[in-house]
Coordinates of C-alpha atoms in Angstrom, one line a residue:
X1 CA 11.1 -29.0 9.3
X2 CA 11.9 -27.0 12.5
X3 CA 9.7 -27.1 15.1
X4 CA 7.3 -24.6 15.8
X5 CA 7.7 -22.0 19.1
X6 CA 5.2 -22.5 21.7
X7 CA 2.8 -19.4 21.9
X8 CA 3.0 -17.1 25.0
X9 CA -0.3 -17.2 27.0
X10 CA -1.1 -13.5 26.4
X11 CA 0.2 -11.6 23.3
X12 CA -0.3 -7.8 22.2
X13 CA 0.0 -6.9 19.0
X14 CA 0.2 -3.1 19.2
X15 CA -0.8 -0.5 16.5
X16 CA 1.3 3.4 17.2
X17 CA 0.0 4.4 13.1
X18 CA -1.9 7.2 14.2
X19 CA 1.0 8.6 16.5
X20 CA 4.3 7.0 15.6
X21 CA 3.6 6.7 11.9
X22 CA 1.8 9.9 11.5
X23 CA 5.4 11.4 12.1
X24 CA 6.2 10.2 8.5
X25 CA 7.3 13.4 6.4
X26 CA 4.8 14.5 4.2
X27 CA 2.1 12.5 6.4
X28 CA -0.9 14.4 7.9
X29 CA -3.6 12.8 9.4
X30 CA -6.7 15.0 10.1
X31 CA -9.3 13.5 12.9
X32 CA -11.8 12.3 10.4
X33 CA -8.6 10.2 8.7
X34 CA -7.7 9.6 12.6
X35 CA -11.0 8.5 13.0
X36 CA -11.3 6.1 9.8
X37 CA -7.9 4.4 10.1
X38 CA -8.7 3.1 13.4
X39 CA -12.0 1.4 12.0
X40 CA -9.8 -0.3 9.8
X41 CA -7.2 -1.3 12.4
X42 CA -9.9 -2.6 14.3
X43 CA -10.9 -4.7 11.7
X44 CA -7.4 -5.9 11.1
X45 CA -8.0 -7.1 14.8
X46 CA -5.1 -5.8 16.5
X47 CA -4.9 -5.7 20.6
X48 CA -4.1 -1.8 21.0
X49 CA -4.0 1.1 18.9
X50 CA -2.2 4.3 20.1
X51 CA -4.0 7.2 19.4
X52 CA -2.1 9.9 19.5
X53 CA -1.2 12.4 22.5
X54 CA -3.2 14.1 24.1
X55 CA -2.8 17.4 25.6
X56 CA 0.5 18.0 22.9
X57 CA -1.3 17.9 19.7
X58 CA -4.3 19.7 19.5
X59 CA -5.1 17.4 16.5
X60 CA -4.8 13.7 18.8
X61 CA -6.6 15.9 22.1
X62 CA -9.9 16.4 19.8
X63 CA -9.6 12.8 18.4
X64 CA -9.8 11.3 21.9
X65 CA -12.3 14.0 22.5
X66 CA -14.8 12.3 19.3
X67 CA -13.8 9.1 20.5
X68 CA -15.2 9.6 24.0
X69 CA -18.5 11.5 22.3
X70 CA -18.7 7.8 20.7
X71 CA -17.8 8.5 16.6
X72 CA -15.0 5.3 17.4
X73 CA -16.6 2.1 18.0
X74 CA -14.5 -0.7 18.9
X75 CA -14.9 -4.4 19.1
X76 CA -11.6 -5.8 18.9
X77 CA -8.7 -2.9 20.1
X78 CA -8.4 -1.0 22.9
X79 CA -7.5 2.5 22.7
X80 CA -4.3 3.9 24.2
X81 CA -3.0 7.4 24.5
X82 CA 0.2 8.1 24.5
X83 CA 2.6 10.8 26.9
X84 CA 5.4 11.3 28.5
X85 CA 6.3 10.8 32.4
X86 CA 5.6 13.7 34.5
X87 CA 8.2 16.6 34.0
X88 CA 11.5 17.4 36.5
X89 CA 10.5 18.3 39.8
X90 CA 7.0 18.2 39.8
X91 CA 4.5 15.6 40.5
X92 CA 2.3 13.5 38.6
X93 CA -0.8 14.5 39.8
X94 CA 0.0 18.0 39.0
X95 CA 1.0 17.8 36.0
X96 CA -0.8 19.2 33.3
X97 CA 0.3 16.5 30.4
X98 CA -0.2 13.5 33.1
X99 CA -3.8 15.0 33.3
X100 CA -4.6 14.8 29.5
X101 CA -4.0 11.6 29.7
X102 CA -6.5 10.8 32.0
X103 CA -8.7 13.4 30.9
X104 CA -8.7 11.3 27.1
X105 CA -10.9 8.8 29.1
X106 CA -9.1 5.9 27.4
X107 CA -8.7 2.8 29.0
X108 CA -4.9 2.4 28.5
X109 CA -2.1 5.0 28.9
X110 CA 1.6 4.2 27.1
X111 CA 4.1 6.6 28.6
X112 CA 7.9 7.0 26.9
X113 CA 10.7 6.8 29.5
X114 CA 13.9 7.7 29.1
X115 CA 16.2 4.6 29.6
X116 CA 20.0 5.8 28.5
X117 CA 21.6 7.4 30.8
X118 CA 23.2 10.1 28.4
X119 CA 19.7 11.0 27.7
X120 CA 18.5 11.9 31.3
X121 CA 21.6 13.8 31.5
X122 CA 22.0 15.6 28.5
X123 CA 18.2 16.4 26.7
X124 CA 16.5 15.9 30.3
X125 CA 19.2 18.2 32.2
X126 CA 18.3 16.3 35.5
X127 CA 19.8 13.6 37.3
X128 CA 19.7 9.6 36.8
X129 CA 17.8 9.2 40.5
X130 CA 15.2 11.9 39.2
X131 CA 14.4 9.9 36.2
X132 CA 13.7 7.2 38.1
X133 CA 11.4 8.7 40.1
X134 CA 9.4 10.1 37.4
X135 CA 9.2 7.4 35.8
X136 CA 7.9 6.0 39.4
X137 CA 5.6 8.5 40.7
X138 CA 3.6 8.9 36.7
X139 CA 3.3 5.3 37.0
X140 CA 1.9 4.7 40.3
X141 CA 0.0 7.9 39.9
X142 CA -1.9 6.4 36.4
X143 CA -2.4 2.6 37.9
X144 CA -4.1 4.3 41.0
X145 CA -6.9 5.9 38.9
X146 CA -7.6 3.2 37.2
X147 CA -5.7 3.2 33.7
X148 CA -3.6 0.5 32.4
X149 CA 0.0 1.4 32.3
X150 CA 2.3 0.1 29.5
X151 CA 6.7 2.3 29.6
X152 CA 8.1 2.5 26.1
X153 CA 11.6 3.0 27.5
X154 CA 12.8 5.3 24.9
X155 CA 16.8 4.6 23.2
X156 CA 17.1 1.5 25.5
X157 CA 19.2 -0.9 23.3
X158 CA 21.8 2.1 22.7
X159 CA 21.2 2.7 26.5
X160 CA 21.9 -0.9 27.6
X161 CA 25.0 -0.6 25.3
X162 CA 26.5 2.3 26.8
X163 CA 25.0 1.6 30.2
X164 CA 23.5 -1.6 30.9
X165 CA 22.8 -1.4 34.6
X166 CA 21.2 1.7 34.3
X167 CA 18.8 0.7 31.7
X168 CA 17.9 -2.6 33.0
X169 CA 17.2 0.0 36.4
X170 CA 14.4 1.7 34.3
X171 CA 13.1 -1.4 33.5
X172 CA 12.8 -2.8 37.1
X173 CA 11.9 1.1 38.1
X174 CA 8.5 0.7 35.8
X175 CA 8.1 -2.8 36.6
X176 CA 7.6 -2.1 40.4
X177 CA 5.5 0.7 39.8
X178 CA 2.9 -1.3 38.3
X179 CA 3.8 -1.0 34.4
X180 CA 1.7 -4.2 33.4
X181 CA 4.5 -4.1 30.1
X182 CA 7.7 -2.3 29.5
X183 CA 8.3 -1.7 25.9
X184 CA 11.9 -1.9 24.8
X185 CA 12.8 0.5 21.8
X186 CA 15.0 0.8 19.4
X187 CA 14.3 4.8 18.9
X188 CA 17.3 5.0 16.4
X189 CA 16.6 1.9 14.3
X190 CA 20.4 0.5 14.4
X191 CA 20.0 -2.9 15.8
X192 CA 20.5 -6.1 14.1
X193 CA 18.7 -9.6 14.6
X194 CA 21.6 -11.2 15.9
X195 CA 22.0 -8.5 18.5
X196 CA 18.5 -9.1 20.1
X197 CA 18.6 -11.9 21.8
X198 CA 21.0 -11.3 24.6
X199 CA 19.4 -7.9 25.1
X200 CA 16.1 -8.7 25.2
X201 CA 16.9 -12.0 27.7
X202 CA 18.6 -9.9 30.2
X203 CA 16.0 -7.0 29.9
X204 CA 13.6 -10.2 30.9
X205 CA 15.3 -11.3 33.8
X206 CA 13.4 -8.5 35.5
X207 CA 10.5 -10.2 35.8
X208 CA 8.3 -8.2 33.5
X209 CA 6.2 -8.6 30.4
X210 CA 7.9 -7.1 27.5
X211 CA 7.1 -5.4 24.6
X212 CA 9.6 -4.3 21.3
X213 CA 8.9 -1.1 19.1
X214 CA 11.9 -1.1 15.9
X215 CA 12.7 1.6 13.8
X216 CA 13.6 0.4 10.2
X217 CA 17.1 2.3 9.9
X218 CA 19.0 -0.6 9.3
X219 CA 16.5 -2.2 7.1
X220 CA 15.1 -4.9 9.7
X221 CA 12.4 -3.7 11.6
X222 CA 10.8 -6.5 11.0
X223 CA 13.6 -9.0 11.5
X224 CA 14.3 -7.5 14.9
X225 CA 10.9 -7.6 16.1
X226 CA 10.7 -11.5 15.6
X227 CA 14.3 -11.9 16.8
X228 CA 13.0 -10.2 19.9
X229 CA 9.4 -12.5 19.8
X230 CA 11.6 -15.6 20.2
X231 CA 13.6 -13.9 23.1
X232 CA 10.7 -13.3 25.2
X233 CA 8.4 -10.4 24.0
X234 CA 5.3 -10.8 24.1
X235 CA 4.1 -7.3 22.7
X236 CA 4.9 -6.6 19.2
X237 CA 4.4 -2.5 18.2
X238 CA 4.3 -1.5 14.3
X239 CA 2.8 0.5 12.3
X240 CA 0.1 -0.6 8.9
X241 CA 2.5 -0.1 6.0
X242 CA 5.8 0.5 8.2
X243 CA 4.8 4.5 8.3
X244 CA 6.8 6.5 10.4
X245 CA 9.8 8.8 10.8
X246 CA 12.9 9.0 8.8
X247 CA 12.9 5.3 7.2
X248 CA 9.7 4.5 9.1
X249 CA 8.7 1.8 11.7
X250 CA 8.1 -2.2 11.1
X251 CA 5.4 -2.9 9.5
X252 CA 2.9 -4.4 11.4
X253 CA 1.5 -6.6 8.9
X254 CA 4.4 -8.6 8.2
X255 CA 4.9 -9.1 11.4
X256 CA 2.1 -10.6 12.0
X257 CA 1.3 -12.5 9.3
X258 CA 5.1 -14.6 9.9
X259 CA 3.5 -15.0 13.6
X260 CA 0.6 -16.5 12.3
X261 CA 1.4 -18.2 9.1
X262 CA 4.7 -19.3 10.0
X263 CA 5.0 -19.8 13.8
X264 CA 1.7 -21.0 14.3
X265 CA 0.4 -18.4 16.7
X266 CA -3.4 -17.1 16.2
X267 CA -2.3 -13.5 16.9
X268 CA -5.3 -12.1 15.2
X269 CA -9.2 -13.6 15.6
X270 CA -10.1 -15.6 13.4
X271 CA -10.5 -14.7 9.7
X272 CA -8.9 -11.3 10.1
X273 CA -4.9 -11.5 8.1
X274 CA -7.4 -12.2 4.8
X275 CA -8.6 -8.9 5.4
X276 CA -4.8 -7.4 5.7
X277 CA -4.2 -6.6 2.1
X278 CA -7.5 -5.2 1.5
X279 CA -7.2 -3.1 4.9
X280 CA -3.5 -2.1 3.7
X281 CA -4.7 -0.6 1.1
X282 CA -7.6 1.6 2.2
X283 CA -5.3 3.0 5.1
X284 CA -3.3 3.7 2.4
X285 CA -6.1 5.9 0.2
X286 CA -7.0 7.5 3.8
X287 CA -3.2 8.4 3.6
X288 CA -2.8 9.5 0.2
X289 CA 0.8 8.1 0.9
X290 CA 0.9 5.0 -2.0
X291 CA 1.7 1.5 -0.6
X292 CA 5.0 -0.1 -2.3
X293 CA 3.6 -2.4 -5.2
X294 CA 6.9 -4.4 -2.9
X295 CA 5.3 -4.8 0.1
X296 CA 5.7 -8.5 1.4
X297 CA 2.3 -10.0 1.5
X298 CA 0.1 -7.1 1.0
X299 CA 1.9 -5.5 -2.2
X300 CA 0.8 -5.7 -5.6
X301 CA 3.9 -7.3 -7.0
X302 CA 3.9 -9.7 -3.5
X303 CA 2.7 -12.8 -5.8
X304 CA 3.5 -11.2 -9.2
X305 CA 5.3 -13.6 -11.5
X306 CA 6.7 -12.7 -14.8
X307 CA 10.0 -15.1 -15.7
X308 CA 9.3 -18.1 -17.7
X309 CA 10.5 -20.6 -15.7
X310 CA 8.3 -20.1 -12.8
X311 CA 5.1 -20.2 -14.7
X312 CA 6.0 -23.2 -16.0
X313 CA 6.3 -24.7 -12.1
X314 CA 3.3 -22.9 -11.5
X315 CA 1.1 -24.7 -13.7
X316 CA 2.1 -27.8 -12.4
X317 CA 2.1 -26.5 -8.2
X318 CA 1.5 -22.3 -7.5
X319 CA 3.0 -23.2 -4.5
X320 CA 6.6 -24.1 -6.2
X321 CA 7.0 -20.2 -6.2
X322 CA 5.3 -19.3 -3.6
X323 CA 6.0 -19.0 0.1
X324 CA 1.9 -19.1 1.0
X325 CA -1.2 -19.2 -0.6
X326 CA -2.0 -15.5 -1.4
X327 CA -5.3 -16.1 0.1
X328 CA -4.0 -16.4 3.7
X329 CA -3.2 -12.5 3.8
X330 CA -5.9 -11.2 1.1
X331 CA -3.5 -10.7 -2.4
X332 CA -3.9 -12.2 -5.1
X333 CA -1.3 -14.4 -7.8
X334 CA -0.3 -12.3 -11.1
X335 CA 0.9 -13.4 -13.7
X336 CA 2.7 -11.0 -15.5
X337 CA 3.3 -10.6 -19.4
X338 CA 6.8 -8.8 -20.8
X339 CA 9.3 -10.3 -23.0
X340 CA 10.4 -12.2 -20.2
X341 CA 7.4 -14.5 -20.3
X342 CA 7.2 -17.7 -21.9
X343 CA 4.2 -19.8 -23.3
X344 CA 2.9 -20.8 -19.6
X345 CA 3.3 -16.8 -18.4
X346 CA 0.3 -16.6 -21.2
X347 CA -1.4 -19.7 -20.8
X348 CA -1.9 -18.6 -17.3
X349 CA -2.4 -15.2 -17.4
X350 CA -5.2 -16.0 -20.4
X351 CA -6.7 -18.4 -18.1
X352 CA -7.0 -15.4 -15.5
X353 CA -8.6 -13.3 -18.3
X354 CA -11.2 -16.6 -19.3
X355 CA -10.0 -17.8 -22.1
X356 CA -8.8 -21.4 -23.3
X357 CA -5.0 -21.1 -24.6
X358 CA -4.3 -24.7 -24.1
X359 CA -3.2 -25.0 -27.7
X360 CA -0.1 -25.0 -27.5
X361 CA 0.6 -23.2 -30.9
X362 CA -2.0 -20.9 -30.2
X363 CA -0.2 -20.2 -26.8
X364 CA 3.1 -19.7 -28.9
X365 CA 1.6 -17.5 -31.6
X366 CA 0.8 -14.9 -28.9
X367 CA 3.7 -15.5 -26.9
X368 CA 5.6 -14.6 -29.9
X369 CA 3.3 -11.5 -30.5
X370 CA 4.0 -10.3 -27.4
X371 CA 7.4 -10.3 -27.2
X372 CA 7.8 -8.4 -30.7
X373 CA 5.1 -6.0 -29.2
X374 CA 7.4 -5.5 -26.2
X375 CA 10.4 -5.4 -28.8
X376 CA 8.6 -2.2 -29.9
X377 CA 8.2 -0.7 -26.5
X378 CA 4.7 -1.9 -25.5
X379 CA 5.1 -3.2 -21.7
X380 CA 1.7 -5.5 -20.9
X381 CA 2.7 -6.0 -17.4
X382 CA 1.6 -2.8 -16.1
X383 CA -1.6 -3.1 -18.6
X384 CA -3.7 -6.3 -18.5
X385 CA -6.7 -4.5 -20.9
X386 CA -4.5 -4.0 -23.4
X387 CA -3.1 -7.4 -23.4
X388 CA -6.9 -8.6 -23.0
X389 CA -7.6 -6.5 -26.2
X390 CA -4.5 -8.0 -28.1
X391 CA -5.6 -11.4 -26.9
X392 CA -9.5 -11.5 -28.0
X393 CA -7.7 -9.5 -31.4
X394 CA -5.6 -13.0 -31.7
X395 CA -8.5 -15.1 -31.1
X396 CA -11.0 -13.4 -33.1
X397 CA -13.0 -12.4 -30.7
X398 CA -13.0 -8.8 -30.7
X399 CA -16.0 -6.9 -31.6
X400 CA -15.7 -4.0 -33.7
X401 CA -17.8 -1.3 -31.3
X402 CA -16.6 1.7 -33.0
X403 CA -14.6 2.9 -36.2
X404 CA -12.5 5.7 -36.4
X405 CA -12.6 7.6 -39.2
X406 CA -10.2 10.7 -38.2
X407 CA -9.2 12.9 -35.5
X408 CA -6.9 15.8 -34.7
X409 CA -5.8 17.5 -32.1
X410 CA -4.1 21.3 -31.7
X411 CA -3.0 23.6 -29.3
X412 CA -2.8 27.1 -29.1
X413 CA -1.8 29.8 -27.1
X414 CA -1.3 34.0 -27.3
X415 CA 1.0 36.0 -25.6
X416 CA 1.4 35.9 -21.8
X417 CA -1.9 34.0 -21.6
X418 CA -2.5 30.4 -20.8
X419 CA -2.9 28.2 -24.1
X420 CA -5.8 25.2 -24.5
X421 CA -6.1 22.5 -26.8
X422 CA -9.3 21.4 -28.8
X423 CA -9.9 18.2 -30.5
X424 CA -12.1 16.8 -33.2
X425 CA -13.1 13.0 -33.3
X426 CA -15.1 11.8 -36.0
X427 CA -16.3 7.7 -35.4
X428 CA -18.9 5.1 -36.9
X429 CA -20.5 3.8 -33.5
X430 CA -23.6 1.5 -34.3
X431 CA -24.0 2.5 -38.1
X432 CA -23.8 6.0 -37.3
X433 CA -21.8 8.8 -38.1
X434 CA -20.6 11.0 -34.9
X435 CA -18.3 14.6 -35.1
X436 CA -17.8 16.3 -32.2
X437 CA -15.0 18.5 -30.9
X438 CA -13.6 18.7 -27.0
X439 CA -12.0 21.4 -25.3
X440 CA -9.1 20.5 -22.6
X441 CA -6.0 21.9 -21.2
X442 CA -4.0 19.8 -22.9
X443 CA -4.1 17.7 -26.2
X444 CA -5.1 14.4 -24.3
X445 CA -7.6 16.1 -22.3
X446 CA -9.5 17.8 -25.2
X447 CA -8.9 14.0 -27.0
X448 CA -10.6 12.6 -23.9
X449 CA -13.4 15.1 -24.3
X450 CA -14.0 14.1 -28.0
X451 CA -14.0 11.0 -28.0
X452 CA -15.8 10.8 -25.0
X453 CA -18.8 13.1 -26.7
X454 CA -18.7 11.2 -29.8
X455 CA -18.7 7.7 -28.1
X456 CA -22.0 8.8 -25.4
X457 CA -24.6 8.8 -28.0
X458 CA -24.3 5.3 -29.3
X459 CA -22.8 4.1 -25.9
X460 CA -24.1 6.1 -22.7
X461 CA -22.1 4.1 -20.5
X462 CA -19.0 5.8 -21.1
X463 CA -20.0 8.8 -19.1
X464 CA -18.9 6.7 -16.1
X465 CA -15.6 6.3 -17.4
X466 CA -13.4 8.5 -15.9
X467 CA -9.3 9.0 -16.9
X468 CA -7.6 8.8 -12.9
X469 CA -4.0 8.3 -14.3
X470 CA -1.4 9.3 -16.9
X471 CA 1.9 8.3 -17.4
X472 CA 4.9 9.0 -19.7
X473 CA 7.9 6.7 -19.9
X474 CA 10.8 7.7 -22.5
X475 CA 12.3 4.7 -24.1
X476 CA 15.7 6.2 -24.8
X477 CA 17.4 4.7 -27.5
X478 CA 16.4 2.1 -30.5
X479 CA 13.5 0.6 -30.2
X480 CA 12.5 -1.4 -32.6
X481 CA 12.8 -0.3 -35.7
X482 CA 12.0 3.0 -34.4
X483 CA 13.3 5.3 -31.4
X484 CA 16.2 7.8 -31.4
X485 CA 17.4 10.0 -28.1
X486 CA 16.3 12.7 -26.1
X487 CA 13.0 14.6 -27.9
X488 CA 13.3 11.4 -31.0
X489 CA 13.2 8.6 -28.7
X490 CA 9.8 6.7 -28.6
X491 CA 7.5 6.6 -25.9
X492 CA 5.4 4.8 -23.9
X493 CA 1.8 5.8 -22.4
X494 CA -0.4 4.3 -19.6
X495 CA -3.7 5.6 -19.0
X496 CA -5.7 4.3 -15.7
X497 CA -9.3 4.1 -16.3
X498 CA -12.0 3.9 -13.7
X499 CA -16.4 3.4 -14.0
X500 CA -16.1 4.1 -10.3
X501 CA -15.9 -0.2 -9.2
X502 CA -13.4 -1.6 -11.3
X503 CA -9.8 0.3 -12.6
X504 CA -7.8 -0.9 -16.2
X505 CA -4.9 0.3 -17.2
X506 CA -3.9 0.8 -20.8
X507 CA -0.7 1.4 -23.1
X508 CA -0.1 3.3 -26.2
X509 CA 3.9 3.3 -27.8
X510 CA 4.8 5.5 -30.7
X511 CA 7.4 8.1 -32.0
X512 CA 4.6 10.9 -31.3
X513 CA 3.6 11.6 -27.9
X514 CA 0.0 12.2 -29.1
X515 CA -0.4 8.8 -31.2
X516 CA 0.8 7.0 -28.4
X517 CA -1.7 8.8 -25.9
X518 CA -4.6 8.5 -28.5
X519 CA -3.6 4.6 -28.6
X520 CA -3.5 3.9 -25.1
X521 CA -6.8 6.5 -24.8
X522 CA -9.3 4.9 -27.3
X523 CA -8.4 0.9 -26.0
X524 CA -9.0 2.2 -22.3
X525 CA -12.9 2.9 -24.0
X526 CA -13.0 0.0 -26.1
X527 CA -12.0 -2.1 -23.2
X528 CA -14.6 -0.8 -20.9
X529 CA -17.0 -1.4 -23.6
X530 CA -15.9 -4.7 -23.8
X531 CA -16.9 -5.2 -20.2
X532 CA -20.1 -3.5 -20.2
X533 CA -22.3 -3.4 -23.6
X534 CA -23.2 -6.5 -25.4
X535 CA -21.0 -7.2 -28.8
X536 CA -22.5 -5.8 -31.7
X537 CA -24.5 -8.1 -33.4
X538 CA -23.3 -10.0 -36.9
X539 CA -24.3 -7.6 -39.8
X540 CA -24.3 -4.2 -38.5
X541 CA -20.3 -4.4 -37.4
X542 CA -17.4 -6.2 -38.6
X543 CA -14.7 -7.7 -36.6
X544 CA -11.6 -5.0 -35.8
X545 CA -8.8 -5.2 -38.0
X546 CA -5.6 -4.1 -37.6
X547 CA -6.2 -1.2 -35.6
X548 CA -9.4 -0.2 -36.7
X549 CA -12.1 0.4 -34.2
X550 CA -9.2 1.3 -31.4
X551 CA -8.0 4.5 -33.2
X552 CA -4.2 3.6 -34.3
X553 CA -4.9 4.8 -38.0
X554 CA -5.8 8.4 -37.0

């Protein structure tokens, strides 16, 4: 085993979400969001979070302003606000941009710094001595009222290829000026791991702290942050879920968790990586920009298993296919069932549900039930309550909670206007009768509605179900013994569910778009029923057969 890296004595790790990843397309982060994301960072227990900057977006000027009025509370990070060194010709303590950033009242100010030469002369117009002394004079002029100073020297490592001397001048410029770290970044995102080191070790021969900040462009954000970590750096920047511009920035939270779970290095107080996935995902909802079900360590699919083979190891050792314990960063093992999965996949995942399918036949009866299910287009990996329903079916252990008698469902429309749909349900539910009809607009809506009205009486519960999701999937081409092309082909539905704690997802397959809604519709209730009323007792219900009681015969 290779031997770990010694830690550095002092190491930043560096949050720029709500300014660097804010940039993402499509992202917009009002001040409340601002506001809420950097609770959560703080929680994570990162060393710095960039707010924003000041002074250039009214947006970040008023969230430093409610951060000063005390709506941010901070125990772990200190707050930074980001800007630019003073402009050409003019002087620091004059300028109007320089004075936002003190005026933000933050502790800590990051300015960017133009460190390739082509970039002084060609977006800057000025000369290469007049950067310097910008970068010089905002320095000084920052440290001597009292602010930390960190230089994110903007384009260096294309800089230092086109001009070393002159880059490694910034450096040495913002180092003598009292920078406590200069930040070397990879603006465009094209470096690659094995181009790092040699950078980064004559960038430190300066005699400064340093710091890395990667654009993902070529794919390794990450990788180039740690290849930069074991050249010297000792201040990591990211962003929570790799947000940022074009192909975004390296995520933080791999970043740190391979510091901490695989060099050794306590990055983080104590306790806080088990709070990453959780805290990935509610930056995430703050967002509305969806996580990838991908991420490494904090994505759904992170620990998600699904071929044969490696259930079987994972019965004997989880950690025969697994790089860490889940646990470490917050996530979870899955286990997932497809036509993929052998007997362990569904020993396993059962066991996750709480049931006992160490019989082996048993384990093979439903192993071979659900691969002729997925045969036929169901897919159970993306819906654990309908495989939990098709399971308890199997073992006898269903409860009947409601039959279904009949429904229907049409739509109409006139001329020029809008049209609407309206559905009847008629059910048994606890030895009575129930008709009602639902208005939606569309067919699943006003089926939603029905079945929802006809279900409350007997079942009040379901008024906290609520439908968050809906999703069609074609399945072009046989399937089965049914499917065809085009407007023939067989579908597939999944219906999200919510009571507002807990979220299950369900699937309905059939030739009919409508069937296979209704399917995937009425389990989503009879699952949540399942979870939340006691089973009907012997003599006033029968078990479910074949359908009956979910609402395939209608």
């Amino acid at each position: 085993m290779l031997e770990p890296m010694p830690a550095p004595g002092v190491f930043h790790v560096y949050d720029t979400t709500l300014r660097d990843g804010a940039q993402q397309e499509g992202l917009r982060l009002t001040v409340a969001d601002k506001l809420r994301i950097a609770g959560l960072l703080d929680e994570l227990g990162v060393g710095f979070i960039e707010g924003g900057w000041p002074g250039a977006n009214p947006n970040d000027t008023a969230f430093f302003a409610a951060a000063a009025r005390g709506e941010l509370s901070l125990r772990n990070a200190q707050l930074v606000a980001f800007g630019a060194t003073r402009r050409v010709g003019g002087r620091a303590a004059d300028d109007p941009l320089v004075a936002a950033l003190r005026e933000s009242r933050a502790p800590v100010a990051c300015l960017v710094a133009k460190s390739h030469a082509a970039h002084v002369e060609r977006a800057l117009r000025t000369t290469l001595a007049e950067n310097l002394a910008m970068v010089s004079d905002t320095v000084e002029h920052l440290r001597s009222e009292g602010m930390r100073v960190f230089v994110d020297c903007e384009h260096f490592f294309d800089g230092y290829r086109d001009d070393p001397a002159y880059a490694l001048e910034v450096v040495q410029t913002a180092a003598e000026a009292g920078a406590e770290v200069v930040v070397l970044c990879d603006t465009n995102g094209g470096m690659l791991p094995s181009w790092m080191g040699d950078v980064v070790s004559a960038a430190g021969g300066v005699g400064v702290d340093l710091g890395v900040h990667c654009h993902n462009d070529t794919g390794c954000a990450v990788a180039n942050t740690l290849a930069a970590v074991e050249a010297g750096v000792m201040h990591v920047q990211g962003t929570i879920n790799g947000y940022g511009e074009r192909t975004g920035n390296a995520d933080l939270v791999p970043v740190v968790a391979n510091l901490q779970l695989k060099y050794g290095w306590q990055v983080l107080p104590e306790g806080a990586l088990a709070e990453a996935t959780r805290i990935s995902h509610a930056v995430a909802a703050v967002t509305n920009v969806a996580g990838s079900p991908r991420a490494p360590f904090t994505g759904s699919s992170a620990f998600a298993h699904k071929a044969g083979l490696h259930a079987s190891a994972i019965r004997v050792d989880p950690n025969l296919y697994q790089h860490i314990d889940p646990a470490a960063v917050g996530n979870d093992m899955r286990m997932l069932i497809s036509d993929m999965a052998g007997r362990a996949n569904i020993q396993i995942k059962g066991e996750e549900l709480g049931f006992d399918l160490s019989d082996r036949d048993l384990a093979g009866r439903v192993t071979d039930l659900v691969k002729a299910r997925e045969a036929a287009g169901y897919s159970y990996e993306a819906a654990d309550a309908s495989f939990e329903l098709l399971l308890r079916d199997e073992l006898d252990e269903l409860e009947e909670y409601f039959r279904v008698l009949h429904w229907r469902v049409h739509t109409h429309s006139a001329a020029g206007a809008p049209s609407d749909s309206e559905a009847t349900v008629k059910l048994q539910a606890r030895g009575d009768v129930q008709l009602f009809v639902g208005e939606g607009n569309g067919p699943v809506n006003a089926l939603d509605h029905a079945l929802r009205r006809a279900l409350t009486p007997a079942f009040p519960v379901v008024d906290r179900y609520e439908l968050t999701d809906y999703r069609v999937r074609v399945l072009d081409g046989p399937v089965g013994e049914r499917g065809g092309h085009g407007t023939d082909a067989v579908v597939r539905v999944l219906i999200d569910t919510t009571d507002g704690e807990r979220t299950w997802t369900t699937v309905g397959v059939g030739a009919n778009i409508i069937e296979a809604s209704w399917e995937a519709l009425s389990d989503a209730y009879l699952h949540g029923l399942v979870h939340d009323v006691p089973a009907p007792s012997a003599g006033t219900s029968d078990r479910v057969a074949a359908g009956v009681g979910t609402g395939r015969d209608g």
